XYZ file of C-alpha atoms in Angstrom:
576
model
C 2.498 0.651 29.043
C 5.848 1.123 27.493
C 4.487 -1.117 24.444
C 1.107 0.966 24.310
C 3.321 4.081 24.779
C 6.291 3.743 22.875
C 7.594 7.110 23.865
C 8.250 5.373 27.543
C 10.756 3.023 26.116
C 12.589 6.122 24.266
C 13.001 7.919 26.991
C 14.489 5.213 28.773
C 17.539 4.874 26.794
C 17.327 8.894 25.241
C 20.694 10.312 25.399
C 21.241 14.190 26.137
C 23.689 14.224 23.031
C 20.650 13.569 20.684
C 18.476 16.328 21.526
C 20.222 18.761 19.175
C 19.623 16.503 16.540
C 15.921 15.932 17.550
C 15.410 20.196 17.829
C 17.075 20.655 14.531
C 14.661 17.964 12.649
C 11.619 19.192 14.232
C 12.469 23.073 13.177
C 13.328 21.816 9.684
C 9.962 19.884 9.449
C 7.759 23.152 10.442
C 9.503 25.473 8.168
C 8.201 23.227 5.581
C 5.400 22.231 6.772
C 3.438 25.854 7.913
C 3.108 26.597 3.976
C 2.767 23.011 2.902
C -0.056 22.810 5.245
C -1.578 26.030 4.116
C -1.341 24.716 0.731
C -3.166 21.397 1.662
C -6.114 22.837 3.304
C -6.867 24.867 0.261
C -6.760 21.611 -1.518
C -9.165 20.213 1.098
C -11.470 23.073 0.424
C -10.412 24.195 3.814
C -9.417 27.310 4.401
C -5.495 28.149 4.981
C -4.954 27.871 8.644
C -6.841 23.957 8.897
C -3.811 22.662 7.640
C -2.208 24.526 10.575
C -4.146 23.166 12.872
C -3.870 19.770 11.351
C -0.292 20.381 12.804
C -0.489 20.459 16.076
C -2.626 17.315 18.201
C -1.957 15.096 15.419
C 1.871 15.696 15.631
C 2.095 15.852 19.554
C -0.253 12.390 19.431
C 2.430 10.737 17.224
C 5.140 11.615 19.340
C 3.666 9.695 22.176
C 2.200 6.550 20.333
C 4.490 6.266 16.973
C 7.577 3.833 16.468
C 9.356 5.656 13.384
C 11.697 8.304 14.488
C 11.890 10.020 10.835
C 7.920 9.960 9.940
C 6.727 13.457 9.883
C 2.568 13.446 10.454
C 0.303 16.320 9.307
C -1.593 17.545 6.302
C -0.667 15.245 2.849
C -1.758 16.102 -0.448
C -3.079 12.844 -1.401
C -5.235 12.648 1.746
C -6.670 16.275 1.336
C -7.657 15.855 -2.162
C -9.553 12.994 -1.031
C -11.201 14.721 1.591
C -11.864 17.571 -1.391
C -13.394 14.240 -3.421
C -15.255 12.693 -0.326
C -16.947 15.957 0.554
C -17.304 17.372 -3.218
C -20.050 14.991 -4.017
C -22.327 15.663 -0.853
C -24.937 18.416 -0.787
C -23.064 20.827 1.698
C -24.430 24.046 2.160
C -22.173 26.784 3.882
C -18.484 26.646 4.770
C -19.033 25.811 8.546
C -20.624 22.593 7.427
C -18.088 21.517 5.290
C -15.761 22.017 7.823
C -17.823 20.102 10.344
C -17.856 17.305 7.710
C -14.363 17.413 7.599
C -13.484 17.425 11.274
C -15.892 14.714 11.724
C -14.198 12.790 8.629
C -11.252 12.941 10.450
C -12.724 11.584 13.655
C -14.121 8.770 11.394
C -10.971 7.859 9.538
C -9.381 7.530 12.988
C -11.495 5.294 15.003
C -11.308 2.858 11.835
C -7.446 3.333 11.727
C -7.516 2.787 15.556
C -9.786 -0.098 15.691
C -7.901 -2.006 13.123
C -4.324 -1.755 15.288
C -6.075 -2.766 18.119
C -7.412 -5.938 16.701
C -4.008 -6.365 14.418
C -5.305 -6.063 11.140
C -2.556 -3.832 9.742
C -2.610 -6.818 7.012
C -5.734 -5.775 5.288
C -3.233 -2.797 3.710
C -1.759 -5.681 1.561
C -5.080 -5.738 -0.331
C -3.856 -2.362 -1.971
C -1.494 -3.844 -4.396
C 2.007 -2.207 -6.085
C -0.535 -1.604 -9.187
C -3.361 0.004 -7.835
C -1.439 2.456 -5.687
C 0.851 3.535 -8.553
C -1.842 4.132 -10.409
C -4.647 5.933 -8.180
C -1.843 7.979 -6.717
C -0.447 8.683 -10.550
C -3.970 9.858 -11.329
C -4.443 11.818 -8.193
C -1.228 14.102 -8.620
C -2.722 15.136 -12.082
C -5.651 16.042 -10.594
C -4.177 18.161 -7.955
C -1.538 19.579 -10.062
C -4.787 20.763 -12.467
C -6.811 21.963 -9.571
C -4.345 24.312 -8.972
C -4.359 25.809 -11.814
C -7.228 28.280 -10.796
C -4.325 29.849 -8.213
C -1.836 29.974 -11.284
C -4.062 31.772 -13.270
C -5.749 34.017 -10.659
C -9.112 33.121 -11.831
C -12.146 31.701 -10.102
C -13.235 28.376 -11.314
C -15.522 25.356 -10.405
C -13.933 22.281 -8.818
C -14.173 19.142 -9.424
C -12.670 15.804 -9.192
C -12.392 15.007 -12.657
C -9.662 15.218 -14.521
C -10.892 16.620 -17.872
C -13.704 18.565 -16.100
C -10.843 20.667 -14.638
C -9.048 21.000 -17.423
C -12.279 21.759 -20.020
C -12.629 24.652 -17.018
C -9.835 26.042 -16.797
C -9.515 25.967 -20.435
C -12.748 28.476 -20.809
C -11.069 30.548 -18.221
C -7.839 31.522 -20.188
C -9.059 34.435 -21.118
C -9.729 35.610 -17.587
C -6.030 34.816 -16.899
C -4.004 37.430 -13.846
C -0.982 38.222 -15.987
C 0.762 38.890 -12.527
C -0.413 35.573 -10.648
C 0.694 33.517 -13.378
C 4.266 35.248 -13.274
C 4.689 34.788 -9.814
C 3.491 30.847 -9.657
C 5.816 30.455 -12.664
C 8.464 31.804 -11.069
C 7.949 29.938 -8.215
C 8.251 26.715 -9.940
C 11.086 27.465 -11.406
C 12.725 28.751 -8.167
C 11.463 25.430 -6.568
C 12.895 22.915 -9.385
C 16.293 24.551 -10.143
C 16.610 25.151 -6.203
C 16.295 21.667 -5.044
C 18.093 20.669 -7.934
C 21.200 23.145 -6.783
C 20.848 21.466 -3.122
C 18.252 19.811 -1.208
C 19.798 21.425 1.849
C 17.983 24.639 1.064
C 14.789 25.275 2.426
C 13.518 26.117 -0.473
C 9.860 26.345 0.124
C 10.818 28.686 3.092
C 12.458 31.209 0.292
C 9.973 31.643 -2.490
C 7.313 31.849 0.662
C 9.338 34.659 1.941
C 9.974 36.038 -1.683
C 5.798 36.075 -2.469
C 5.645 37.859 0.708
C 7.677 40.226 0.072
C 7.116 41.138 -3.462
C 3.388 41.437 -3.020
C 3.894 44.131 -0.099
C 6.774 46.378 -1.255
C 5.033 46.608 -4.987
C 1.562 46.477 -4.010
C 0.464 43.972 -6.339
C -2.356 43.277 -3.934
C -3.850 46.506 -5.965
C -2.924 44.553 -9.344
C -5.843 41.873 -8.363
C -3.503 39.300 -7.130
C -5.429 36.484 -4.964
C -3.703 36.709 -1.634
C -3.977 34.488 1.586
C -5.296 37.193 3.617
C -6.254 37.343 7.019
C -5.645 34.036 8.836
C -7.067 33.987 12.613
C -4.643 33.611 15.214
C -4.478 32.154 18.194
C -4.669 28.047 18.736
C -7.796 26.384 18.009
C -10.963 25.501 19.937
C -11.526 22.679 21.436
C -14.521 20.964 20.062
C -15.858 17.424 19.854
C -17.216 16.810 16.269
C -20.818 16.448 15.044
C -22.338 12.969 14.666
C -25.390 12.468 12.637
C -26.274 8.997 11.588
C -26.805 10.482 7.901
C -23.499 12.318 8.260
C -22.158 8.750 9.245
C -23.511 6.950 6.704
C -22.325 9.411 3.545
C -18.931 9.732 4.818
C -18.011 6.230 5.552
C -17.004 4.940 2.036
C -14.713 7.655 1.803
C -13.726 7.225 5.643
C -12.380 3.742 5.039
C -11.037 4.741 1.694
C -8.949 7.661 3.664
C -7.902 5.403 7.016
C -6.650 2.544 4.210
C -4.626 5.319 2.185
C -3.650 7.148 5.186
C -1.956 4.112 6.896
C -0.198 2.939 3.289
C 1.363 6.303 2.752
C 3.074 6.274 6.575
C 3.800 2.664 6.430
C 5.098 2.716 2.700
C 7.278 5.715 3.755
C 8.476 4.523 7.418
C 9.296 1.176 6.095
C 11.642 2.803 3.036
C 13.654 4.939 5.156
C 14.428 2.027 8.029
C 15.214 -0.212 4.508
C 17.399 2.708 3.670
C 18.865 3.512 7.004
C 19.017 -0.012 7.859
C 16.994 -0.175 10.789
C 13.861 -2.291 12.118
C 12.192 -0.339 14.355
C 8.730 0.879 13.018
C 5.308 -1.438 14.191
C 2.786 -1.947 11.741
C -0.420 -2.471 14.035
C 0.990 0.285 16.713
C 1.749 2.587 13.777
C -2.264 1.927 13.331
C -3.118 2.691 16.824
C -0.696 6.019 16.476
C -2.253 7.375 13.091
C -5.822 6.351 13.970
C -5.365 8.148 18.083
C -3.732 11.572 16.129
C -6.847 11.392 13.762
C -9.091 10.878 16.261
C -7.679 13.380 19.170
C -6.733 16.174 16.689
C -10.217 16.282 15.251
C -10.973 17.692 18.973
C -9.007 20.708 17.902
C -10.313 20.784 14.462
C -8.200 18.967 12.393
C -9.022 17.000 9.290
C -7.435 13.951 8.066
C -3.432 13.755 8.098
C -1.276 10.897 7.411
C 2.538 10.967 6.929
C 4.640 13.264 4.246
C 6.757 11.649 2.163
C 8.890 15.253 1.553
C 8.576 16.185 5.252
C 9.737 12.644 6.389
C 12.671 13.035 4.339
C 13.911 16.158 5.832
C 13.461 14.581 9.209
C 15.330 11.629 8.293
C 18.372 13.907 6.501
C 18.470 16.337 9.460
C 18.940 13.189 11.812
C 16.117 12.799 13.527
C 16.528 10.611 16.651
C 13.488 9.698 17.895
C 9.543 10.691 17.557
C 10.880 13.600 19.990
C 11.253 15.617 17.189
C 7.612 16.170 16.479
C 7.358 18.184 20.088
C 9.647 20.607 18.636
C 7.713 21.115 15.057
C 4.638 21.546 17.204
C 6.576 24.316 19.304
C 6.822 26.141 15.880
C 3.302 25.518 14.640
C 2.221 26.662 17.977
C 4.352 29.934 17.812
C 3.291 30.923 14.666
C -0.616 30.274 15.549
C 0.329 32.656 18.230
C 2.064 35.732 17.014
C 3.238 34.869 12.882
C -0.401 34.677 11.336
C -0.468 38.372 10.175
C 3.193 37.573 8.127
C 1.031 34.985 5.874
C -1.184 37.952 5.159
C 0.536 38.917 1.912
C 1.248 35.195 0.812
C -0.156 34.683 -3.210
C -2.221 32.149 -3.738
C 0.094 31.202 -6.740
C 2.903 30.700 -4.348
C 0.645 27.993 -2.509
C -0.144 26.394 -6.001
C 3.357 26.389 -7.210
C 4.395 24.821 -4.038
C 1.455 22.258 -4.309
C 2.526 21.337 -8.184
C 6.223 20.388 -7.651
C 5.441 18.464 -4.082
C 2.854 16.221 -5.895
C 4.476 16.204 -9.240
C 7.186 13.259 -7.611
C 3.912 11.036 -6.954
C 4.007 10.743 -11.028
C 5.779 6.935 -11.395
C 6.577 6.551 -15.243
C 9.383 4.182 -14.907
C 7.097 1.584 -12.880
C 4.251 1.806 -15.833
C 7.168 1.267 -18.041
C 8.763 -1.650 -16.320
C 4.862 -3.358 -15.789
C 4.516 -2.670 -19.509
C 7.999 -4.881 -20.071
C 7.792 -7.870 -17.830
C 3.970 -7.557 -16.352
C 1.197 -6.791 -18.865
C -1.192 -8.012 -16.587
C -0.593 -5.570 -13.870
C -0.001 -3.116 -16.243
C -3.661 -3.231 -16.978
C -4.650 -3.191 -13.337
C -2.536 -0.148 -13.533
C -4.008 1.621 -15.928
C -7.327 0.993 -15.449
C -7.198 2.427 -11.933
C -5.564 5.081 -13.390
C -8.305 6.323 -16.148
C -10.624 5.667 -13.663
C -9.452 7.184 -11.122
C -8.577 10.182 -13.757
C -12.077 10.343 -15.877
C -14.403 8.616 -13.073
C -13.426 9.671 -9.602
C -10.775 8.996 -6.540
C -13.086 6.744 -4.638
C -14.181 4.883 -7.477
C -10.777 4.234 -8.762
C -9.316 2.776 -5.615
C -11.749 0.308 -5.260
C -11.878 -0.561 -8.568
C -8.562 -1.084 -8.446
C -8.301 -3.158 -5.242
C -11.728 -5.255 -7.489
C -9.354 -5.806 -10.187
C -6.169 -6.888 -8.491
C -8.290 -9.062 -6.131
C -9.670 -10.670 -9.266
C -5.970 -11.192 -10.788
C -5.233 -13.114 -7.822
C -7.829 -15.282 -7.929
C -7.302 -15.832 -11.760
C -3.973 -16.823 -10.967
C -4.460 -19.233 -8.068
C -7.935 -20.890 -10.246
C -4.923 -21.917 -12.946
C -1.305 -22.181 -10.945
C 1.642 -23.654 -12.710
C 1.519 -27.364 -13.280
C 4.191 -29.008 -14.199
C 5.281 -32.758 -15.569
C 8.734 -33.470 -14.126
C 11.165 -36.954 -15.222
C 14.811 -37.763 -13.759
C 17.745 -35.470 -15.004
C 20.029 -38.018 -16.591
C 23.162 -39.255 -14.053
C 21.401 -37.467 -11.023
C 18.579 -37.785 -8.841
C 16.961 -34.684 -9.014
C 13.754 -34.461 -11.404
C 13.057 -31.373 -13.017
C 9.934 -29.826 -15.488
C 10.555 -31.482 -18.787
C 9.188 -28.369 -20.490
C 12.288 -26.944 -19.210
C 14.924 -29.856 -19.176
C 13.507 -31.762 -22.502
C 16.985 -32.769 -23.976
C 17.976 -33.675 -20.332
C 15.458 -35.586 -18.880
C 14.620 -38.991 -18.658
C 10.835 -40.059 -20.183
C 9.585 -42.897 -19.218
C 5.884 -43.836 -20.139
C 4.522 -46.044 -17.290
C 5.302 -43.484 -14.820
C 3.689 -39.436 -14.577
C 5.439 -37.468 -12.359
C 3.523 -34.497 -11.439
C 3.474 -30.687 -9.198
C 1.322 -28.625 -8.306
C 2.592 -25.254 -7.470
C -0.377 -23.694 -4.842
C -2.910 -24.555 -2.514
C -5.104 -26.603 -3.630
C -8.816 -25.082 -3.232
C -12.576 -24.801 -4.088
C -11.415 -22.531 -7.035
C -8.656 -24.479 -8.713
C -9.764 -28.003 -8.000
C -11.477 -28.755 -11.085
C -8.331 -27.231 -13.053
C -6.320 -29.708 -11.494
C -8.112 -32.745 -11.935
C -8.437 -31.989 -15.506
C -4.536 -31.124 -15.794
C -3.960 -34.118 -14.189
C -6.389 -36.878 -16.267
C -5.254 -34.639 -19.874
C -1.229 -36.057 -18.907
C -2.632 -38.977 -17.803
C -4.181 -39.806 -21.178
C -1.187 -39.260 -23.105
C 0.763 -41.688 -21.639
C -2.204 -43.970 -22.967
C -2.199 -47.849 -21.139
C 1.559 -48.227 -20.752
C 0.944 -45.919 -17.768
C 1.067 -47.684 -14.372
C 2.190 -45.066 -11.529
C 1.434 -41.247 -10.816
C 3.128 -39.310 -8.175
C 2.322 -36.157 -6.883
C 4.607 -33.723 -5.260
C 3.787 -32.041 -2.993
C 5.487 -29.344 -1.660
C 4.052 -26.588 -3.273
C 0.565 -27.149 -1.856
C 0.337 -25.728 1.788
C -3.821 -26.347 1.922
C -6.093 -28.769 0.931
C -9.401 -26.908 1.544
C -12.780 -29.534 1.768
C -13.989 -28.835 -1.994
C -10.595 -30.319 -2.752
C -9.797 -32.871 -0.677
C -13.643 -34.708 -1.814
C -12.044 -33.809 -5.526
C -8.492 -35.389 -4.726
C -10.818 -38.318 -2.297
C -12.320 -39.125 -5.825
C -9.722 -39.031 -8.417
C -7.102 -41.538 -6.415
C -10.003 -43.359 -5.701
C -10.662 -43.415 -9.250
C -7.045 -44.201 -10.373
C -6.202 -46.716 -8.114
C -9.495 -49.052 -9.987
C -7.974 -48.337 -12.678
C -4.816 -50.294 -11.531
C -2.495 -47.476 -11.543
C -0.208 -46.635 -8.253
C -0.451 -43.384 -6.602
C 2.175 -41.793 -4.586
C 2.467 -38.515 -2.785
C 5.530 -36.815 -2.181
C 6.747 -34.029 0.111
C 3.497 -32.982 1.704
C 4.335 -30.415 4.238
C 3.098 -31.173 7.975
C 0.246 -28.766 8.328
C -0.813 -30.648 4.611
C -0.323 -34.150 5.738
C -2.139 -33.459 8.587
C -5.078 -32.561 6.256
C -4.504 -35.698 4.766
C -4.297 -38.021 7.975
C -7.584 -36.347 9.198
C -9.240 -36.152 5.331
C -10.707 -39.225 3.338
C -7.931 -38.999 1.020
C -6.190 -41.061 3.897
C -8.857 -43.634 3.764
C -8.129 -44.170 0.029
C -4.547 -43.722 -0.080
C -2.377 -45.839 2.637
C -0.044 -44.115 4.423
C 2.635 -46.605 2.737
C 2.050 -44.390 -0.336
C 3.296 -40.965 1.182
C 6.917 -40.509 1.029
C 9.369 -37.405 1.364
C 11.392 -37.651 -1.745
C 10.542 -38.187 -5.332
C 13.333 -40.718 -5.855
C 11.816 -42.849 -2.585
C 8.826 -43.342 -4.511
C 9.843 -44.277 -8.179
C 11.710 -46.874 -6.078
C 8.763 -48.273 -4.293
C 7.411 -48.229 -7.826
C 10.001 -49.693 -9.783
C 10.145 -52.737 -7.209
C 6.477 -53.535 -6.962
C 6.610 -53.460 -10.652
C 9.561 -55.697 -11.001
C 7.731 -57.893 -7.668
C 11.931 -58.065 -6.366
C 12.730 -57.842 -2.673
C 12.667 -55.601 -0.614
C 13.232 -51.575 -0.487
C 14.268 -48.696 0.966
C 11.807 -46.186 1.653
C 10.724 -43.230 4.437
C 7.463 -43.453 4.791
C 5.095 -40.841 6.269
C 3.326 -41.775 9.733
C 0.580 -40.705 11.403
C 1.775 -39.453 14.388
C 4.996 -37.592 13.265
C 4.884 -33.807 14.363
C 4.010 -31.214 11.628
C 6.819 -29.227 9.957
């Protein structure tokens, strides 16, 4: 229980002296996080008070079932503006269907997130690569900081999830520009940046809420056309179960996978950096699953749509010294107070004040300084970069993330088809044998002798590559050459494609008179090898640990003197 609940095992050794702590985080959180999930649902397409309830079940589910004491669950940007993308390209009619959509998106996302903690398979987040994520989420923040741009300018203005469809829109509505909403969402940036820039102990976001508020009421602006939150309901929300429709099922789930895989990234990316940071090691990947997918899943039974952790939120959690998950009871006890009796104070909120606050949170997700160092010492993944990027940008959200996670996948298996391979000789006055490429005035070269490694698994996809790599050195030692050794140590598999290839081409050498050695094999590979043909055509006599072991055996049944020294592989030694 105490594994499947890790809240059990907190409370076990919770000390009375950390509660302060744990109320103070959990206040700081929801003073942020009441705007900045106002501000989300609008970029959801929700209105204002979905990212409040977004706030409550998912938060009090985390508490129970989370491991990291500073991660701070609700409404993200990154995760609403792909529930704005997801749902943006359907054929919804009426505002009570997106919102079904939504709530049933969010139901979606967490049975997948759920399903893949309970089977383990936290892993499959490793398929989203450095790359791709700086990229998509480098692409994404321009597109939210340009969707907001309707708010800034008080103007109403079709949405979209392309980047230069946004801007050619809000480009033709200039002229239709709110002289007073753009002040006040100016000002608000300002006040945000040169705030947090004073000190991030201010609660900034709390203070230019407070400000909108109260300059739109005392001077009436609502009468100068300024866009307003207006009325939010009050009271908590319904309890519902969501809407399944097979159809509904099968348009959502590209973008329900998409959100679960993103989702779980963001809270593990985040979790993991502040335990590297506070040097701790307490966060579990697959529960961390279990907890995101059960807050999706349960809060969507009070209408909430997809949430994931907050990078900004986490951080306040983590600064105000969080102790455990306990914290999240008392943001909920805020949430759940303002639901109650604060609604009609978010009345006179401006739009622009939303936007503003939207702009500078994202803004951060902009990574210039990882491009730049990719463009330095990684063209390669500078490309995957990039291209996720523009298409994520020009194209779409979905599209880009998977095109990424296509590209990077194909990267890999570029790299692994052609791994390093490298011809080694003796250092002179040592035993150790090094890359010539790399040691060439140091080495020893002998031409009877090839001394080879090959630094992966070997595998359907690179087999051919090494076999030719291997005859093209062999040929240019010409017929002085009487011994090749392999070593071994880089190669952790020998899948069947290969081990028929490698079968063939010792097969091959040895009628051809020349010796072959190999060196190093790990146990899981020699095992391979014992149970392969390669151990039909290659005696075990011929496997040795050390490079130097096996010149030896060379240079003696050259020279046809005495005996030697070896350590020989044998067949039923235990694997490494």
């Amino acid at each position: 229980m105490r594994k499947f609940f890790p809240i059990l095992q907190t409370l076990r050794s919770y000390k009375r002296k950390e509660l302060p702590k744990d109320i103070l985080a959990g206040f700081s959180v929801a003073i942020v996080l009441i705007p900045q999930g106002m501000a989300y649902a609008m970029i959801a397409g929700l209105p204002p008070v979905y990212g409040l309830y977004a706030s409550l079940m998912p938060v009090l589910v985390y508490v129970l079932f989370g491991t990291s004491r500073a991660l701070a669950i609700g409404p993200v940007a990154m995760d609403s503006l792909l529930v704005a993308a997801g749902l943006g390209t359907l054929a919804i009619v009426g505002l009570e269907n997106y919102i079904a959509l939504a709530i049933l998106l969010a139901f979606m996302v967490g049975a997948i997130q759920f399903v893949l903690g309970i089977f383990r398979m936290g892993y499959l987040v490793t398929f989203l690569a450095k790359p791709v994520i700086s990229g998509f989420t480098s692409a994404a923040a321009m597109i939210i900081i340009f969707s907001q741009l309707k708010h800034l300018l008080g103007v109403e203005m079709a949405g979209s999830n392309q980047f230069h469809r946004i801007f050619l829109n809000a480009l033709q509505k200039i002229p239709e520009t709110n002289f007073y909403d753009l002040t006040i969402g100016i000002v608000g940036i300002l006040l945000l940046i040169g705030l947090k820039k004073w000190s991030r102990h201010i609660p900034t976001i709390l203070i230019i809420v407070v400000l909108g508020i109260l300059a739109v009421y005392f001077l009436n602006m609502e009468s100068l056309g300024i866009k307003i939150v207006g009325t939010i309901p009050k009271g908590l929300p319904g309890f519902d179960l969501p809407v399944i429709e097979m159809d509904n099922l099968m348009q959502l789930w590209p973008i329900a996978v998409t959100l679960a895989l993103i989702g779980y990234l963001e809270a593990i990316s985040i979790g993991k950096g502040i335990e590297e940071k506070n040097d701790e090691d307490r966060i579990d990947a697959n529960q961390e699953l279990v907890a995101l997918g059960s807050a999706n899943m349960l809060g969507s039974f009070l209408q909430s749509y997809p949430v994931s952790a907050s990078f900004s939120r986490s951080a306040i959690n983590d600064e105000s010294g969080s102790k455990s998950t306990l914290s999240g009871l008392f943001t909920v006890l805020l949430v759940l107070v303002t639901l109650m009796f604060l609604t009609p104070l978010f009345y006179y909120l401006p739009n622009a004040i939303l936007a503003s606050i939207i702009m500078v949170s994202v803004y951060g997700l902009i990574d210039l300084e990882y491009a730049k160092r990719l463009w330095i010492y990684r063209k390669d993944e500078f490309i995957v970069l990039i291209l996720t990027f523009l298409i994520t940008l020009f194209i779409g959200i979905t599209q880009g993330i998977l095109t990424g996670v296509l590209i990077s996948l194909l990267l890999m298996v570029y790299r692994t088809s052609k791994p390093h391979f490298a011809v080694l000789s003796k250092i002179k006055d040592s035993d150790y044998y090094k890359n010539i490429s790399r040691f060439g005035d140091e080495v020893i070269l002998r031409d009877d002798l090839l001394i080879v490694r090959f630094d992966s698994q070997l595998y359907f996809g690179n087999s051919d590559y090494f076999k030719n790599q291997l005859f093209k050195y062999m040929s240019k030692k010409g017929d002085n050459l009487k011994g090749v050794i392999l070593n071994a140590e880089a190669i952790n598999y020998i899948d069947s494609t290969a081990t028929r290839m490698l079968t063939k081409v010792i097969k091959k050498i040895r009628n051809d008179g020349i010796e072959f050695y190999i060196v190093g094999a790990i146990g899981p590979t020699r095992d391979i090898i014992f149970r392969s043909g390669i151990g039909k055509v290659l005696p075990k006599e011929f496997l040795f640990v050390k490079i130097k072991e096996a010149v030896a055996h060379f240079d003696h049944s050259e020279n046809h003197t005495g005996e030697h020294e070896r350590v020989a592989y044998q067949r039923n030694e235990p694997s490494n």
